[in-house]
Amino acid sequence: MIGRLRLVQCMRVSGSLVPRSLSTTAAVGRGEKEKESWTTAPEKEEAPKGEWKSFFHYFAPERGITIDIVHRLQKGIDLRPKTMQKWLKKARQKREENDQTFRKDRVAALGFDLAAAHFMVHRGGKVRFKGSQEWTQQDENEEYDLPGHYNANLVIEAIDASKTNLLYEGIECLNNLNKLTWLSVANCPHIDDWCIDRICGQYSSSLQHLDISHCTKITHRGIAALARLGELKSLHINGLENINDIKLLCLLLEDILPEIEIVGVDYMDTSSLQKSSFNNEPQL
């Protein structure tokens, strides 16, 4: 009984009970100290008189709050509509990037071609396998029929990803398609020069048709990178008139790839050339 009263007195500070670590207490009737329990370090500080500390005080970092947290607290929370919309846009983009990340388990179960088919059709695209004239795509109920296991006879020959939300990360999920000859990424809002560079690297020896119409993020760098597609026969670039020197770039592509046919650029506008030649004519 005396031991219990002494323990309560040691834990009482300014009328409040403060949690203590099970360190050392004087044994009743002995001058020796009891051994520490649970190998916990003895408390180094005692709460000053008149100050109350909760149990969570023992979980606080020894060095206190870092300067980064202080700066964050000083800035406050920006709840303006533009800021919230920007935050939501970044959150959606991050979620889409994670959703289109390459998955080894899917390839291990389905193989590269069938895994790419599931990836593309699930996101609203279409695929056509070698030896078939029909496109595999979602029906009106957003359902589609594709095998759930590896099939060596299903080899992708064409992919129509137009108007889909295809990202740079998603192009990696279409890798190792050795028989892919036809690809359309027309009207894809996220296709840019980096995506074009990746497409040229993955399909440099097989791709024969490419449609990049209305991919407004593509610049002259992306057009120049198309020279790496050595087997390219057909190129559609409608809606890319905003690219500087697009006609000159297309002429250079035709010089590098003699068999290519470029659709979407008008070479017949020779008014500027006629005007230039007229001004250079010697005056009599």
Tab-separated table of C-alpha atoms in Angstrom:
chain	number	residue	atom	x	y	z
A	1	MET	CA	0.000	0.000	0.000
A	2	ILE	CA	2.843	2.398	0.902
A	3	GLY	CA	4.572	1.588	-2.408
A	4	ARG	CA	1.466	2.505	-4.434
A	5	LEU	CA	1.053	5.857	-2.651
A	6	ARG	CA	4.703	6.705	-3.266
A	7	LEU	CA	4.371	5.849	-7.000
A	8	VAL	CA	1.321	8.147	-7.352
A	9	GLN	CA	3.141	10.990	-5.613
A	10	CYS	CA	6.108	10.670	-7.983
A	11	MET	CA	3.803	10.861	-11.057
A	12	ARG	CA	1.780	13.866	-9.861
A	13	VAL	CA	2.850	17.312	-11.097
A	14	SER	CA	0.736	20.431	-10.448
A	15	GLY	CA	-2.357	18.371	-9.775
A	16	SER	CA	-2.132	16.517	-13.118
A	17	LEU	CA	-0.931	13.024	-13.834
A	18	VAL	CA	1.947	13.051	-16.339
A	19	PRO	CA	2.851	9.735	-18.028
A	20	ARG	CA	6.263	8.480	-17.004
A	21	SER	CA	8.586	5.952	-18.540
A	22	LEU	CA	9.126	2.874	-16.469
A	23	SER	CA	12.571	3.894	-15.306
A	24	THR	CA	13.865	3.656	-11.730
A	25	THR	CA	11.981	4.062	-8.451
A	26	ALA	CA	13.248	3.600	-4.929
A	27	ALA	CA	12.284	0.263	-3.481
A	28	VAL	CA	10.291	0.371	-0.255
A	29	GLY	CA	12.487	-0.547	2.725
A	30	ARG	CA	15.637	-0.688	0.520
A	31	GLY	CA	18.299	1.760	-0.512
A	32	GLU	CA	18.825	0.088	-3.884
A	33	LYS	CA	17.192	1.005	-7.178
A	34	GLU	CA	15.006	-1.368	-9.136
A	35	LYS	CA	16.166	-2.448	-12.563
A	36	GLU	CA	14.787	-0.577	-15.584
A	37	SER	CA	11.799	-2.205	-17.312
A	38	TRP	CA	11.430	-2.779	-21.083
A	39	THR	CA	14.984	-1.381	-21.627
A	40	THR	CA	13.585	2.159	-21.997
A	41	ALA	CA	15.800	5.159	-21.421
A	42	PRO	CA	15.096	7.114	-18.251
A	43	GLU	CA	13.294	10.400	-18.651
A	44	LYS	CA	15.757	13.280	-18.900
A	45	GLU	CA	13.348	16.151	-18.352
A	46	GLU	CA	10.581	16.746	-15.900
A	47	ALA	CA	7.560	18.872	-16.655
A	48	PRO	CA	7.860	22.333	-15.047
A	49	LYS	CA	5.357	23.236	-12.388
A	50	GLY	CA	2.103	24.539	-13.815
A	51	GLU	CA	2.747	23.039	-17.287
A	52	TRP	CA	0.793	20.095	-18.621
A	53	LYS	CA	2.073	17.827	-21.352
A	54	SER	CA	0.082	15.155	-23.124
A	55	PHE	CA	1.200	11.599	-23.778
A	56	PHE	CA	2.091	12.556	-27.401
A	57	HIS	CA	4.905	14.724	-26.052
A	58	TYR	CA	7.036	11.588	-25.844
A	59	PHE	CA	6.708	10.987	-29.610
A	60	ALA	CA	7.900	14.483	-30.608
A	61	PRO	CA	11.281	14.710	-32.404
A	62	GLU	CA	14.186	15.685	-30.207
A	63	ARG	CA	15.347	18.421	-32.583
A	64	GLY	CA	11.921	19.987	-32.831
A	65	ILE	CA	10.070	21.142	-35.958
A	66	THR	CA	12.199	21.507	-39.109
A	67	ILE	CA	12.467	24.780	-40.996
A	68	ASP	CA	10.566	23.325	-43.954
A	69	ILE	CA	7.511	22.697	-41.817
A	70	VAL	CA	7.753	26.226	-40.410
A	71	HIS	CA	7.851	27.712	-43.919
A	72	ARG	CA	4.893	25.588	-44.957
A	73	LEU	CA	2.866	26.742	-41.960
A	74	GLN	CA	3.742	30.380	-42.608
A	75	LYS	CA	2.536	30.224	-46.211
A	76	GLY	CA	-0.936	29.168	-45.190
A	77	ILE	CA	-3.477	27.397	-47.389
A	78	ASP	CA	-4.362	28.843	-50.798
A	79	LEU	CA	-8.012	28.065	-51.525
A	80	ARG	CA	-8.422	30.220	-54.613
A	81	PRO	CA	-10.339	28.522	-57.468
A	82	LYS	CA	-7.359	28.697	-59.871
A	83	THR	CA	-5.082	27.101	-57.295
A	84	MET	CA	-7.550	24.312	-56.587
A	85	GLN	CA	-8.035	23.640	-60.307
A	86	LYS	CA	-4.261	23.483	-60.789
A	87	TRP	CA	-3.931	21.053	-57.892
A	88	LEU	CA	-6.727	18.843	-59.257
A	89	LYS	CA	-5.122	18.843	-62.709
A	90	LYS	CA	-1.791	17.697	-61.274
A	91	ALA	CA	-3.509	15.018	-59.195
A	92	ARG	CA	-5.354	13.660	-62.243
A	93	GLN	CA	-2.188	13.672	-64.331
A	94	LYS	CA	-0.279	11.804	-61.639
A	95	ARG	CA	-3.051	9.222	-61.385
A	96	GLU	CA	-3.091	8.755	-65.169
A	97	GLU	CA	0.693	8.344	-65.245
A	98	ASN	CA	0.504	5.650	-62.584
A	99	ASP	CA	-2.352	3.975	-64.456
A	100	GLN	CA	-0.316	3.770	-67.677
A	101	THR	CA	2.910	2.565	-66.080
A	102	PHE	CA	4.447	-0.541	-67.630
A	103	ARG	CA	3.518	-3.706	-65.706
A	104	LYS	CA	5.770	-6.726	-65.895
A	105	ASP	CA	3.152	-9.063	-64.425
A	106	ARG	CA	0.743	-8.302	-67.259
A	107	VAL	CA	3.391	-9.053	-69.886
A	108	ALA	CA	4.417	-12.243	-68.050
A	109	ALA	CA	0.834	-13.540	-68.210
A	110	LEU	CA	-0.196	-12.326	-71.682
A	111	GLY	CA	2.940	-11.658	-73.712
A	112	PHE	CA	3.853	-8.297	-75.250
A	113	ASP	CA	1.270	-8.257	-78.062
A	114	LEU	CA	-1.756	-9.366	-76.084
A	115	ALA	CA	-0.773	-7.192	-73.106
A	116	ALA	CA	-0.556	-4.178	-75.436
A	117	ALA	CA	-3.959	-5.083	-76.898
A	118	HIS	CA	-5.594	-5.169	-73.454
A	119	PHE	CA	-3.891	-1.896	-72.517
A	120	MET	CA	-5.019	-0.082	-75.667
A	121	VAL	CA	-8.573	-1.405	-76.006
A	122	HIS	CA	-9.287	-0.854	-72.308
A	123	ARG	CA	-8.517	2.848	-72.833
A	124	GLY	CA	-10.772	3.305	-75.846
A	125	GLY	CA	-8.352	2.439	-78.636
A	126	LYS	CA	-8.466	-0.215	-81.334
A	127	VAL	CA	-6.069	-2.964	-82.447
A	128	ARG	CA	-5.899	-5.221	-85.475
A	129	PHE	CA	-4.060	-8.519	-85.410
A	130	LYS	CA	-2.000	-9.918	-88.237
A	131	GLY	CA	-4.070	-11.894	-90.749
A	132	SER	CA	-7.342	-10.220	-89.724
A	133	GLN	CA	-9.272	-7.358	-91.313
A	134	GLU	CA	-11.397	-6.634	-88.231
A	135	TRP	CA	-10.564	-4.177	-85.472
A	136	THR	CA	-10.872	-5.227	-81.852
A	137	GLN	CA	-12.459	-2.465	-79.776
A	138	GLN	CA	-15.016	-1.785	-77.055
A	139	ASP	CA	-18.717	-2.158	-77.784
A	140	GLU	CA	-21.477	0.225	-76.697
A	141	ASN	CA	-21.296	-1.260	-73.184
A	142	GLU	CA	-17.526	-0.656	-73.004
A	143	GLU	CA	-16.877	-4.394	-73.173
A	144	TYR	CA	-14.487	-6.235	-75.478
A	145	ASP	CA	-13.421	-9.791	-76.248
A	146	LEU	CA	-9.734	-10.583	-75.783
A	147	PRO	CA	-8.114	-13.763	-74.417
A	148	GLY	CA	-6.914	-13.702	-70.832
A	149	HIS	CA	-3.869	-15.879	-71.461
A	150	TYR	CA	-0.903	-15.981	-73.855
A	151	ASN	CA	-1.622	-16.810	-77.484
A	152	ALA	CA	1.309	-16.925	-79.878
A	153	ASN	CA	-1.003	-16.512	-82.910
A	154	LEU	CA	-2.220	-13.065	-81.830
A	155	VAL	CA	0.339	-10.579	-83.173
A	156	ILE	CA	-0.545	-6.891	-83.372
A	157	GLU	CA	-0.204	-5.356	-86.820
A	158	ALA	CA	-2.067	-2.034	-86.374
A	159	ILE	CA	-3.002	0.238	-83.456
A	160	ASP	CA	-5.517	3.090	-83.602
A	161	ALA	CA	-4.968	5.216	-80.483
A	162	SER	CA	-6.568	8.347	-81.940
A	163	LYS	CA	-8.473	10.568	-79.480
A	164	THR	CA	-7.250	8.538	-76.501
A	165	ASN	CA	-5.470	9.857	-73.431
A	166	LEU	CA	-2.209	8.120	-74.336
A	167	LEU	CA	0.796	9.384	-72.348
A	168	TYR	CA	4.548	8.991	-72.688
A	169	GLU	CA	4.412	6.285	-69.991
A	170	GLY	CA	1.752	4.424	-71.950
A	171	ILE	CA	3.905	4.151	-75.072
A	172	GLU	CA	6.252	1.883	-73.106
A	173	CYS	CA	3.314	-0.523	-72.663
A	174	LEU	CA	3.287	-0.840	-76.478
A	175	ASN	CA	6.910	-1.918	-76.635
A	176	ASN	CA	8.362	-5.002	-78.386
A	177	LEU	CA	5.639	-5.119	-81.055
A	178	ASN	CA	7.916	-6.363	-83.812
A	179	LYS	CA	5.181	-6.651	-86.473
A	180	LEU	CA	3.524	-3.269	-85.907
A	181	THR	CA	3.275	-1.488	-89.266
A	182	TRP	CA	0.342	0.936	-88.742
A	183	LEU	CA	-0.095	3.455	-85.918
A	184	SER	CA	-2.372	6.440	-85.372
A	185	VAL	CA	-2.097	8.861	-82.452
A	186	ALA	CA	-4.165	11.570	-84.144
A	187	ASN	CA	-5.935	14.030	-81.822
A	188	CYS	CA	-4.120	12.712	-78.745
A	189	PRO	CA	-3.715	15.739	-76.447
A	190	HIS	CA	-0.539	14.526	-74.701
A	191	ILE	CA	1.550	13.447	-77.690
A	192	ASP	CA	4.625	15.698	-77.898
A	193	ASP	CA	8.225	15.577	-79.132
A	194	TRP	CA	9.240	13.161	-76.358
A	195	CYS	CA	6.482	10.742	-77.369
A	196	ILE	CA	7.492	10.969	-81.027
A	197	ASP	CA	11.089	10.224	-80.094
A	198	ARG	CA	9.987	7.138	-78.186
A	199	ILE	CA	7.799	5.959	-81.050
A	200	CYS	CA	10.712	6.348	-83.472
A	201	GLY	CA	12.960	4.362	-81.167
A	202	GLN	CA	10.523	1.490	-80.626
A	203	TYR	CA	9.286	1.031	-84.214
A	204	SER	CA	12.217	2.265	-86.322
A	205	SER	CA	12.451	-0.976	-88.303
A	206	SER	CA	8.772	-1.896	-88.747
A	207	LEU	CA	6.429	1.125	-88.841
A	208	GLN	CA	5.126	1.973	-92.324
A	209	HIS	CA	2.141	4.249	-91.599
A	210	LEU	CA	1.932	6.989	-88.941
A	211	ASP	CA	-0.811	9.525	-88.284
A	212	ILE	CA	0.048	12.410	-85.942
A	213	SER	CA	-2.641	14.799	-87.150
A	214	HIS	CA	-3.769	17.546	-84.745
A	215	CYS	CA	-1.168	16.657	-82.104
A	216	THR	CA	-0.534	20.314	-81.380
A	217	LYS	CA	2.241	19.730	-78.823
A	218	ILE	CA	4.575	18.452	-81.543
A	219	THR	CA	7.193	20.935	-82.751
A	220	HIS	CA	9.804	20.939	-85.514
A	221	ARG	CA	11.979	18.689	-83.320
A	222	GLY	CA	9.364	15.931	-83.413
A	223	ILE	CA	8.996	16.191	-87.184
A	224	ALA	CA	12.761	15.990	-87.636
A	225	ALA	CA	12.903	12.864	-85.433
A	226	LEU	CA	10.632	11.015	-87.895
A	227	ALA	CA	13.640	10.516	-90.166
A	228	ARG	CA	14.591	7.587	-87.888
A	229	LEU	CA	11.609	5.571	-89.174
A	230	GLY	CA	13.445	3.928	-92.024
A	231	GLU	CA	10.453	1.904	-93.299
A	232	LEU	CA	7.889	4.750	-93.181
A	233	LYS	CA	5.773	4.960	-96.345
A	234	SER	CA	2.837	7.129	-95.268
A	235	LEU	CA	2.711	10.119	-92.895
A	236	HIS	CA	-0.375	12.175	-91.997
A	237	ILE	CA	0.281	15.578	-90.436
A	238	ASN	CA	-3.008	17.449	-90.839
A	239	GLY	CA	-3.545	20.346	-88.466
A	240	LEU	CA	0.149	21.010	-87.804
A	241	GLU	CA	0.455	24.222	-89.818
A	242	ASN	CA	1.597	26.026	-86.674
A	243	ILE	CA	5.007	24.285	-86.817
A	244	ASN	CA	7.716	26.580	-88.118
A	245	ASP	CA	9.154	25.574	-91.504
A	246	ILE	CA	6.825	22.550	-91.707
A	247	LYS	CA	7.074	22.479	-95.521
A	248	LEU	CA	10.843	22.578	-95.495
A	249	LEU	CA	10.947	19.787	-92.903
A	250	CYS	CA	8.669	17.642	-95.032
A	251	LEU	CA	10.884	18.197	-98.070
A	252	LEU	CA	13.868	17.057	-96.039
A	253	LEU	CA	11.947	13.952	-94.914
A	254	GLU	CA	11.128	13.121	-98.524
A	255	ASP	CA	14.792	13.483	-99.394
A	256	ILE	CA	15.824	11.084	-96.589
A	257	LEU	CA	12.901	8.683	-97.129
A	258	PRO	CA	12.277	8.652	-100.914
A	259	GLU	CA	9.268	6.305	-100.728
A	260	ILE	CA	7.337	8.355	-98.145
A	261	GLU	CA	4.004	10.022	-98.946
A	262	ILE	CA	3.160	12.969	-96.698
A	263	VAL	CA	-0.503	13.982	-96.345
A	264	GLY	CA	-1.528	17.288	-94.802
A	265	VAL	CA	1.018	19.729	-96.188
A	266	ASP	CA	0.410	21.903	-99.249
A	267	TYR	CA	3.404	22.331	-101.542
A	268	MET	CA	1.352	23.988	-104.283
A	269	ASP	CA	1.370	27.454	-102.698
A	270	THR	CA	4.170	28.946	-104.790
A	271	SER	CA	3.054	32.576	-104.589
A	272	SER	CA	5.978	33.492	-102.345
A	273	LEU	CA	8.429	31.848	-104.747
A	274	GLN	CA	6.907	33.650	-107.750
A	275	LYS	CA	7.048	36.962	-105.904
A	276	SER	CA	10.679	36.380	-105.034
A	277	SER	CA	11.630	35.501	-108.603
A	278	PHE	CA	9.762	38.552	-109.942
A	279	ASN	CA	11.669	40.875	-107.639
A	280	ASN	CA	14.976	39.310	-108.716
A	281	GLU	CA	14.374	39.817	-112.438
A	282	PRO	CA	16.739	42.373	-113.927
A	283	GLN	CA	15.058	45.633	-114.941
A	284	LEU	CA	15.431	46.715	-118.543
